[in-house]
Coordinates of C-alpha atoms and ligand atoms in Angstrom, one line a residue:
M1 CA 132.5 64.1 104.6
N2 CA 129.2 65.9 105.1
K3 CA 130.1 69.5 104.1
I4 CA 130.5 69.3 100.4
L5 CA 131.4 72.0 97.9
V6 CA 130.2 71.0 94.4
T7 CA 131.5 73.1 91.6
G8 CA 129.6 73.2 88.3
G9 CA 126.5 71.9 90.0
A10 CA 124.2 73.7 87.6
G11 CA 125.5 71.7 84.7
F12 CA 124.5 68.2 83.5
I13 CA 126.5 65.8 85.7
G14 CA 126.9 68.2 88.7
S15 CA 123.1 68.7 89.0
N16 CA 122.5 65.0 88.8
F17 CA 125.2 64.5 91.5
I18 CA 123.5 67.0 93.8
H19 CA 120.1 65.2 93.4
Y20 CA 121.9 61.9 94.0
L21 CA 123.5 63.0 97.2
L22 CA 120.4 64.7 98.6
E23 CA 118.2 61.6 97.9
R24 CA 120.8 59.3 99.4
Y25 CA 122.1 61.1 102.6
D26 CA 120.1 63.0 105.2
D27 CA 123.3 64.5 106.7
C28 CA 125.0 66.1 103.8
Y29 CA 125.2 69.8 103.3
I30 CA 125.9 70.9 99.8
T31 CA 127.1 74.3 98.5
N32 CA 126.9 74.5 94.7
V33 CA 129.2 77.1 93.2
D34 CA 128.6 77.8 89.5
L35 CA 129.2 80.7 87.2
L36 CA 126.1 79.9 85.2
T37 CA 127.8 80.0 81.8
Y38 CA 125.6 79.0 78.8
A39 CA 125.8 75.4 80.1
G40 CA 124.7 76.2 83.7
N41 CA 121.0 76.0 84.3
L42 CA 119.3 76.5 87.7
D43 CA 116.2 74.9 86.2
N44 CA 118.0 71.6 86.7
L45 CA 117.7 72.2 90.5
T46 CA 114.3 73.8 91.0
N47 CA 112.8 71.1 93.1
I48 CA 115.6 71.3 95.7
S49 CA 116.1 75.0 95.8
D50 CA 114.4 75.3 99.2
D51 CA 116.0 72.2 100.7
P52 CA 117.9 73.4 103.9
R53 CA 120.7 71.0 103.0
Y54 CA 121.4 72.9 99.8
R55 CA 122.6 76.4 98.8
F56 CA 123.7 78.0 95.5
I57 CA 126.4 80.6 95.1
K58 CA 127.2 82.2 91.8
A59 CA 131.0 82.5 91.3
D60 CA 133.8 81.9 88.9
I61 CA 136.2 79.2 90.0
V62 CA 139.0 81.2 88.4
D63 CA 138.3 84.1 90.8
F64 CA 140.7 83.1 93.6
V65 CA 139.4 85.8 96.0
S66 CA 135.8 84.7 95.8
I67 CA 136.8 81.0 95.9
S68 CA 139.1 81.6 99.0
N69 CA 136.4 83.4 100.8
L70 CA 134.0 80.6 100.2
V71 CA 136.4 77.7 101.0
S72 CA 137.5 79.5 104.2
Q73 CA 134.0 78.8 105.6
G74 CA 135.1 75.2 106.0
F75 CA 134.4 72.2 103.7
D76 CA 135.2 68.5 104.1
T77 CA 135.2 67.9 100.4
I78 CA 135.4 69.6 97.1
V79 CA 134.1 67.8 94.0
N80 CA 135.1 69.7 90.9
F81 CA 132.7 69.3 88.0
A82 CA 133.0 72.9 86.7
A83 CA 134.5 73.0 83.3
E84 CA 134.0 74.0 79.7
S85 CA 133.0 70.6 78.4
H86 CA 132.2 70.6 74.7
V87 CA 134.9 69.4 72.3
D88 CA 133.4 71.3 69.3
R89 CA 133.5 74.6 71.3
S90 CA 137.1 73.9 72.3
I91 CA 138.0 73.8 68.6
E92 CA 136.3 77.2 68.0
A93 CA 137.6 78.9 71.1
P94 CA 140.4 77.1 73.0
G95 CA 141.3 80.0 75.4
I96 CA 138.3 79.7 77.7
F97 CA 139.0 76.0 78.1
V98 CA 142.5 76.7 79.4
R99 CA 141.1 79.5 81.7
T100 CA 138.3 77.5 83.3
N101 CA 139.7 73.9 83.2
V102 CA 143.3 74.6 84.1
L103 CA 143.4 77.9 86.0
G104 CA 140.0 77.2 87.6
T105 CA 141.2 73.9 88.9
Q106 CA 144.4 75.4 90.3
S107 CA 142.5 78.1 92.1
L108 CA 140.3 75.5 93.8
L109 CA 143.3 73.4 94.7
E110 CA 145.1 76.3 96.2
A111 CA 142.0 77.3 98.3
A112 CA 141.6 73.6 99.3
R113 CA 145.2 73.4 100.5
R114 CA 145.1 76.7 102.4
F115 CA 141.9 76.0 104.2
G116 CA 142.4 72.4 105.1
V117 CA 139.8 70.7 102.9
K118 CA 140.0 66.9 103.6
K119 CA 139.3 65.6 100.1
F120 CA 139.5 67.0 96.6
V121 CA 137.9 65.0 93.8
Q122 CA 138.6 66.0 90.2
V123 CA 136.0 64.9 87.7
S124 CA 138.0 64.2 84.6
T125 CA 137.4 62.3 81.4
D126 CA 138.5 59.3 79.3
E127 CA 139.5 61.8 76.6
V128 CA 142.8 62.4 78.4
Y129 CA 144.0 59.1 77.0
G130 CA 143.4 60.1 73.4
S131 CA 141.9 57.8 70.8
L132 CA 142.0 53.9 70.5
G133 CA 142.2 51.7 67.5
Q134 CA 139.7 48.9 67.0
E135 CA 141.1 46.9 70.0
G136 CA 142.0 47.5 73.6
Y137 CA 140.8 49.6 76.6
F138 CA 142.1 52.5 78.5
T139 CA 143.4 51.6 82.0
E140 CA 144.5 54.1 84.6
T141 CA 148.2 53.5 83.5
S142 CA 147.5 54.1 79.8
P143 CA 149.7 57.0 78.4
L144 CA 148.0 60.4 78.5
N145 CA 147.7 61.5 74.9
P146 CA 145.0 64.3 74.6
T147 CA 144.1 65.4 71.1
S148 CA 141.7 68.3 71.4
P149 CA 142.0 71.6 73.3
Y150 CA 139.3 70.3 75.6
S151 CA 141.1 67.1 76.5
A152 CA 144.5 68.8 76.7
S153 CA 143.1 71.3 79.3
K154 CA 141.5 68.4 81.3
T155 CA 144.9 66.5 81.2
A156 CA 146.7 69.6 82.5
A157 CA 144.2 69.9 85.3
D158 CA 144.7 66.2 86.2
H159 CA 148.4 66.8 86.5
L160 CA 147.9 69.8 88.8
V161 CA 145.6 67.8 91.0
L162 CA 148.1 65.0 91.4
A163 CA 150.9 67.5 91.9
Y164 CA 149.0 69.1 94.8
G165 CA 148.6 65.7 96.3
H166 CA 152.2 64.8 95.9
T167 CA 153.8 68.1 96.9
F168 CA 151.4 69.5 99.5
G169 CA 149.8 66.3 100.9
L170 CA 146.3 67.4 99.8
S171 CA 144.1 64.3 99.7
V172 CA 143.2 64.1 96.0
N173 CA 141.5 61.7 93.6
V174 CA 140.9 61.8 89.9
T175 CA 138.1 60.1 88.1
R176 CA 138.1 59.5 84.4
C177 CA 134.7 58.7 83.0
S178 CA 133.4 57.8 79.5
N179 CA 130.5 59.5 77.7
N180 CA 127.5 60.2 80.0
Y181 CA 123.8 60.4 79.0
G182 CA 120.7 61.0 81.0
T183 CA 118.5 63.8 82.3
Y184 CA 119.4 67.5 82.1
Q185 CA 122.1 67.0 79.5
F186 CA 122.6 70.2 77.5
P187 CA 121.3 69.6 73.9
E188 CA 124.6 70.4 72.2
K189 CA 125.8 66.8 73.1
L190 CA 125.1 63.9 70.8
I191 CA 122.2 62.1 72.5
P192 CA 120.1 65.1 73.6
L193 CA 120.8 66.9 70.3
M194 CA 119.6 64.0 68.3
I195 CA 116.5 63.5 70.4
T196 CA 115.5 67.1 70.3
N197 CA 116.2 67.5 66.6
A198 CA 114.2 64.4 65.8
L199 CA 111.3 65.6 67.9
A200 CA 111.3 68.8 65.9
D201 CA 111.7 66.9 62.6
K202 CA 115.0 68.7 62.0
P203 CA 118.1 67.0 60.3
L204 CA 120.3 64.9 62.6
P205 CA 123.9 66.0 61.8
V206 CA 126.2 63.0 62.0
Y207 CA 130.0 63.8 61.7
G208 CA 132.1 62.0 59.2
D209 CA 131.1 58.4 58.5
G210 CA 129.2 58.0 61.8
M211 CA 131.5 55.1 62.8
N212 CA 133.2 56.7 65.7
V213 CA 132.7 54.7 68.9
R214 CA 131.9 56.0 72.4
D215 CA 131.5 54.0 75.6
W216 CA 128.1 55.2 77.1
L217 CA 127.3 55.3 80.8
H218 CA 124.2 56.6 82.5
V219 CA 124.8 59.7 84.5
R220 CA 123.4 58.2 87.7
D221 CA 126.0 55.4 87.5
H222 CA 128.7 58.0 87.1
C223 CA 127.4 59.9 90.2
C224 CA 127.4 56.7 92.2
A225 CA 131.1 56.1 91.3
V226 CA 132.1 59.7 92.2
D227 CA 130.3 59.3 95.5
L228 CA 132.2 56.1 96.2
V229 CA 135.5 57.6 95.3
M230 CA 134.8 60.7 97.4
R231 CA 134.0 58.6 100.5
Q232 CA 136.3 55.6 100.2
A233 CA 139.2 56.0 97.8
R234 CA 142.8 56.2 99.1
T235 CA 144.5 59.5 98.4
G236 CA 146.2 59.8 95.0
E237 CA 144.2 57.1 93.4
I238 CA 142.9 57.5 89.8
Y239 CA 139.8 55.7 88.8
N240 CA 138.4 55.0 85.3
I241 CA 134.6 54.8 85.1
G242 CA 132.8 53.2 82.2
G243 CA 129.9 50.9 81.4
N244 CA 131.4 48.5 78.8
N245 CA 128.8 49.8 76.4
E246 CA 130.5 50.7 73.1
R247 CA 128.3 52.0 70.3
T248 CA 128.9 53.7 67.0
N249 CA 127.4 57.2 66.7
I250 CA 125.2 56.0 63.8
D251 CA 123.8 53.2 65.9
I252 CA 122.8 55.6 68.6
V253 CA 121.1 57.9 66.1
K254 CA 119.2 55.0 64.6
I255 CA 118.1 53.8 68.1
I256 CA 116.7 57.3 68.8
L257 CA 114.9 57.5 65.5
R258 CA 113.3 54.1 65.9
R259 CA 112.1 54.9 69.4
L260 CA 110.6 58.1 68.3
N261 CA 109.1 56.6 65.2
K262 CA 110.9 59.1 62.9
P263 CA 112.4 58.3 59.5
E264 CA 116.1 57.6 58.9
S265 CA 115.9 60.2 56.1
L266 CA 116.4 62.8 58.9
I267 CA 120.0 61.7 59.1
M268 CA 122.4 64.1 57.5
F269 CA 126.1 63.3 57.2
V270 CA 128.1 66.5 57.7
Q271 CA 131.8 67.5 57.7
D272 CA 133.8 65.6 60.4
R273 CA 135.0 67.2 63.6
P274 CA 138.7 68.2 63.1
G275 CA 141.0 65.7 65.0
H276 CA 137.9 63.6 65.8
D277 CA 138.9 60.7 68.2
R278 CA 137.9 57.4 66.6
R279 CA 137.2 55.2 69.7
Y280 CA 137.1 55.4 73.4
A281 CA 136.6 52.3 75.7
I282 CA 137.2 52.2 79.4
D283 CA 138.5 49.4 81.6
S284 CA 136.9 50.1 85.0
S285 CA 138.0 46.9 86.7
K286 CA 140.0 48.8 89.3
L287 CA 136.9 50.7 90.5
R288 CA 134.9 47.5 90.5
K289 CA 137.5 45.6 92.5
D290 CA 138.6 48.4 95.0
L291 CA 135.2 50.0 95.7
G292 CA 132.7 47.5 94.6
W293 CA 131.1 49.7 91.9
E294 CA 128.8 48.2 89.3
P295 CA 126.7 50.1 86.8
K296 CA 122.9 49.7 87.5
Y297 CA 121.5 50.9 84.2
S298 CA 121.6 48.8 81.0
F299 CA 121.9 51.1 78.0
D300 CA 118.6 49.8 76.5
R301 CA 116.7 50.9 79.6
G302 CA 118.7 54.0 80.2
V303 CA 118.3 55.4 76.7
I304 CA 114.6 54.7 76.6
E305 CA 114.1 56.6 80.0
T306 CA 116.3 59.4 78.7
I307 CA 114.3 59.7 75.4
E308 CA 111.1 59.7 77.5
W309 CA 112.5 62.4 79.8
Y310 CA 113.2 64.7 76.8
C311 CA 109.7 64.0 75.5
N312 CA 108.2 64.9 78.8
N313 CA 110.3 68.0 79.4
I314 CA 110.0 69.9 76.2
K315 CA 109.8 73.3 78.0
W316 CA 113.2 72.6 79.6
W317 CA 115.0 72.2 76.3
E318 CA 113.0 74.5 74.2
K319 CA 114.0 77.4 76.4
I320 CA 117.6 76.5 75.9
K321 CA 117.3 75.9 72.1
S322 CA 115.5 79.1 71.5
G323 CA 118.1 81.4 73.2
E324 CA 121.8 82.0 72.7
Y325 CA 122.2 78.3 71.7
L326 CA 120.3 78.9 68.5
R327 CA 123.0 81.2 67.2
Y328 CA 125.7 78.8 68.2
Y329 CA 123.9 75.9 66.4
E330 CA 123.3 77.9 63.2
Q331 CA 126.9 79.0 63.0
M332 CA 128.5 75.6 63.9
Y333 CA 126.3 73.4 61.7
D334 CA 125.9 75.8 58.7
N335 CA 129.7 75.7 58.4
R336 CA 129.7 71.9 58.5
K337 CA 127.0 71.7 55.8
K338 CA 128.8 74.1 53.5
A339 CA 132.1 72.3 53.9
N340 CA 130.5 68.9 53.2
Ligands
NAD1 P1 128.4 70.9 81.6 O1 129.0 71.7 80.5 O2 127.0 70.4 81.4 O3 128.4 71.7 83.0 C1 129.5 72.5 83.3 C2 129.1 73.4 84.5 O4 130.3 74.2 84.9 C3 128.1 74.5 84.1 O5 127.0 74.5 85.0 C4 128.8 75.8 84.0 O6 128.0 76.9 84.3 C5 129.9 75.5 85.0 N1 131.1 76.4 84.8 C6 131.8 76.6 83.7 N2 132.8 77.4 83.9 C7 132.7 77.8 85.2 C8 133.5 78.6 86.0 N3 134.6 79.3 85.4 N4 133.2 78.8 87.3 C9 132.2 78.1 87.8 N5 131.4 77.3 87.1 C10 131.7 77.1 85.8 O7 129.4 69.7 81.8 P2 129.1 68.2 82.2 O8 128.8 67.4 81.0 O9 128.1 68.2 83.3 O10 130.5 67.8 82.7 C11 130.9 68.0 84.1 C12 132.3 67.5 84.3 O11 132.4 66.1 83.9 C13 133.3 68.2 83.4 O12 134.5 68.5 84.2 C14 133.6 67.3 82.3 O13 134.9 67.4 81.8 C15 133.4 65.9 83.0 N6 133.0 64.8 82.1 C16 131.9 64.9 81.4 C17 131.5 63.8 80.6 C18 130.2 63.9 79.8 O14 129.9 62.9 79.1 N7 129.4 64.9 79.8 C19 132.2 62.6 80.7 C20 133.3 62.5 81.5 C21 133.7 63.7 82.2
TDX2 O1 126.2 66.9 66.2 C1 127.0 66.0 66.5 N1 127.2 64.9 65.6 C2 128.0 63.9 65.9 O2 128.2 63.0 65.0 C3 127.6 65.9 67.8 C4 127.4 67.0 68.8 C5 128.5 64.9 68.0 N2 128.7 63.9 67.1 C6 129.6 62.8 67.4 C7 131.0 63.3 67.9 C8 131.4 62.1 68.9 O3 132.0 61.1 68.2 O4 129.1 62.1 68.5 C9 130.1 61.7 69.5 C10 129.8 62.2 70.8 O5 130.0 63.6 70.7 P1 129.7 64.6 72.0 O6 128.4 64.4 72.5 O7 130.1 66.0 71.6 O8 130.8 64.0 73.1 P2 132.3 63.7 73.0 O9 133.0 64.6 72.1 O10 132.5 62.2 72.8 O11 132.7 64.2 74.5 C11 131.9 63.8 75.6 O12 132.4 62.8 76.4 C12 133.5 63.0 77.1 C13 131.7 65.0 76.5 O13 131.2 66.1 75.8 C14 132.9 65.4 77.3 O14 132.7 66.5 78.2 C15 133.4 64.2 78.0 O15 134.6 64.5 78.6

C-alpha cells in the first residue's frame, strides 16, 4: 500500500489528503498527478515540495497515453480525487464535467487494470443520491438520483468504477462524502466564499431562502476515512462518509459573520441555483461499524479553526480572488443579482 498515486492532489481535499498521509506514515511514497485547472494550486503543497516521499506530475487524467506511461511505473493504489467539483460551474458548462469526471475516471481505471494496480479508490459524493425531504438519511443502498450535471457525471463515474471491479476483478472502492470544509478550500464554495467576502466587507450571496441543508464534515475527517477505506475495505464496498452535522446555509453564514464581528446586513439573498438540492444527510454507520471510523472534529471547533486559517492566510486567497476567479465571480453573481 505504500506507492500511492493521488489524482487531483493540488485541489482542496487531495492536498489535505497528501498532508495527512505524509504526517502519518513514514513509508509512503506519493505521486500527485494534477492538471492544475483553475482549482489546482501548488501553493497548497509548498511545505512538502522537497519531501523525498513526494513528487508532482502535471498531467490530464483524460490523456490515456500520459496516464498509462505514469501508471506503468508501478503503483499499489490509485486514489482519484481529480474532478470538476463545483455545481454552479456544471450548470454553466456541463461538457467539461463529463470529460473530466467520466472519461478521466475511465482512463485511470483502464490504466489501473492494465498495469496491475492493487487498489482503486474513487472519491465520490453524497450528491449522487439526489435531494432529501425533511426526514431520512442516505445509506449506501439509497437509489442513485443525481440532479445536476456535476452529480450526474460523478454517478456515471461510480458506475464505471464498480463495473471495472465486477467485470475485470480490479479491487475497487467508492466513497461518498458529504460537504467538506477546512484549509485550502477554493473560495468559490460556500464556507470560504462567505469568510473571504465578509473579511473584505463584500455582500454574502445566499441562494434562494437560505434554508437548504448540508451535512458538514471537516476535511481531515474525510481524509481519515479515505485512508481507512484504502487500507482496509473489502473490494467492491461503497462507504458513505458524513459527520451528522446538518446546518442550513443561512445558519452557516450567520455563524461566520458573528465570529468575524461583521453585520448581518452584509447578507444578500440572490436568485436560487437552478435545480438546487434541498437537503443532504448521510448515514455513515457502515463505515463506523466496519472500519471503526469516527469524526474527530466538532463543527464548532472545526469552523472556528477554518475561519482563523482564512484570516491568517490572506495572501493565499487574495491571489486566487484577484485572478481569473474575479471574472467568474462577477459574471456568476451579477447574473444572480439582476435576476433577483
Ligand atoms: P477541487 O475542485 O478543489 O480540486 C480538484 C482538483 O482536480 C484540482 O486540483 C484540479 O486541478 C484537478 N483536476 C481537475 N481536472 C483534472 C484533470 N482533467 N486531470 C487532472 N487533474 C484535474 O475539488 P475538491 O473539493 O478537492 O474535491 C475532490 C474530490 O472530492 C472530487 O472528486 C469531488 O467530487 C469529491 N468531493 C468533494 C466534496 C467537497 O465538499 N468539496 C465532498 C464530497 C466529494
Ligand atoms: O454563493 C453561494 N451561495 C449559496 O447560498 C454558494 C457558492 C453556495 N450557496 C449554497 C448552495 C448550497 O446549498 O450553499 C450550499 C453549499 O454550496 P457549495 O459550497 O457550492 O456546495 P454543494 O453544491 O453543496 O456541493 C459541495 O458538496 C458536495 C461540493 O462543491 C461538491 O464537490 C461535493 O460533491
